[in-house]
XYZ file of C-alpha atoms in Angstrom:
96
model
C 18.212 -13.007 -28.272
C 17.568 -9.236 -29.900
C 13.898 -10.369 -29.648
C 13.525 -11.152 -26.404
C 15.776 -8.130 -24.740
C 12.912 -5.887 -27.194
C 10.579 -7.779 -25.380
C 11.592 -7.317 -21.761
C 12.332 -3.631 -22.758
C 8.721 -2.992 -23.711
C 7.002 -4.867 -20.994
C 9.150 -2.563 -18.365
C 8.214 0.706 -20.535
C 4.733 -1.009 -20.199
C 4.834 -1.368 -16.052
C 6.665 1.843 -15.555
C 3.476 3.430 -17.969
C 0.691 1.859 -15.821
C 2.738 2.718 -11.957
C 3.105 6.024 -13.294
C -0.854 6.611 -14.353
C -2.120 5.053 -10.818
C -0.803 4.319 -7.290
C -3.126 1.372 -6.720
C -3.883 2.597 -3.456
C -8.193 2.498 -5.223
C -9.651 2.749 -8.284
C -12.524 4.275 -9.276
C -15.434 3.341 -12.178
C -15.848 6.650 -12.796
C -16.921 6.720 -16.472
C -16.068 9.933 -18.771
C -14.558 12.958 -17.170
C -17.363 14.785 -18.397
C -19.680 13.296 -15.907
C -17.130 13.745 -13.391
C -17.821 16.997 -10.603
C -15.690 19.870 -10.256
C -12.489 19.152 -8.251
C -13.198 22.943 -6.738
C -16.785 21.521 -5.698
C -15.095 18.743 -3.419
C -12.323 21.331 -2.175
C -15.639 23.312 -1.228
C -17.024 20.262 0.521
C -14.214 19.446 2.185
C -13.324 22.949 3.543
C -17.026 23.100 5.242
C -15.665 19.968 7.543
C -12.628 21.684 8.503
C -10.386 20.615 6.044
C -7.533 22.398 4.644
C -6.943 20.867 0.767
C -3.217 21.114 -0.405
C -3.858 19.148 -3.405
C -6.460 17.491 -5.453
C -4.968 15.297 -8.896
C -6.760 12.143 -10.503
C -5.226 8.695 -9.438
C -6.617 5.549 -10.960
C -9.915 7.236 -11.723
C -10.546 8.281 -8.956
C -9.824 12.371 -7.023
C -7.054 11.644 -4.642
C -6.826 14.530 -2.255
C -3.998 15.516 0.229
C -5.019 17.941 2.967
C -5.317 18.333 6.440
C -8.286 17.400 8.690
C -10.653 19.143 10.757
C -8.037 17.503 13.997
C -4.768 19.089 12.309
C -3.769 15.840 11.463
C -2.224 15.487 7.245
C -4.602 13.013 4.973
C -4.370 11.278 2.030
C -8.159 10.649 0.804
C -9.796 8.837 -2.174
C -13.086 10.082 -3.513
C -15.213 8.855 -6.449
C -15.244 12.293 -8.959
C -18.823 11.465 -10.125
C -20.944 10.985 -6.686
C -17.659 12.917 -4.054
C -18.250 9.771 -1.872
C -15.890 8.798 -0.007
C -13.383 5.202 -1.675
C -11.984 2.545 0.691
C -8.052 2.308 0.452
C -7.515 -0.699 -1.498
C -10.921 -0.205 -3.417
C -10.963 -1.413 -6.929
C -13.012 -0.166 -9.855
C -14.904 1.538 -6.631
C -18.845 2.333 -7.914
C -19.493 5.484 -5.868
């Protein structure tokens, strides 16, 4: 019985682990950070459209950035940190 409550214990260490590194919303194939573009490059990009960036972090390999868009209105946006393209929501292991 010690056994399995171990068990259980670990596997919800385990899913807590993996919700906490990625939101699911996409994922990128992105390869090794050091191929990966500056995060202040994108912020650059993005600022030449209109956009004001609050945030950029790294979600599920991918740059997730929060910001506002060139209409005012508050975005959540997925780009691929090698190529900047734009990622589908929902993407997985997203090329670029």
């Amino acid at each position: 019985m010690r056994q399995l409550n171990e068990a259980a214990l670990l596997a919800a260490l385990m899913a807590a682990a993996a919700a906490a590194h990625a939101t699911g919303a996409a994922t990128c194939d992105s390869g090794p950070q050091s191929a990966w573009q500056a995060q202040e490059k994108l912020a650059a990009q993005l600022k030449e459209k209109g956009w004001e960036v609050r945030r950029i972090k790294v979600d599920g390999g991918c740059y997730e950035v929060y910001a506002t868009d060139d209409k005012g209105k508050r975005v959540e946006e997925y780009f691929h940190p090698v190529s900047l393209a734009p990622v589908p929501k929902g993407a997985k292991n997203h090329k670029g």
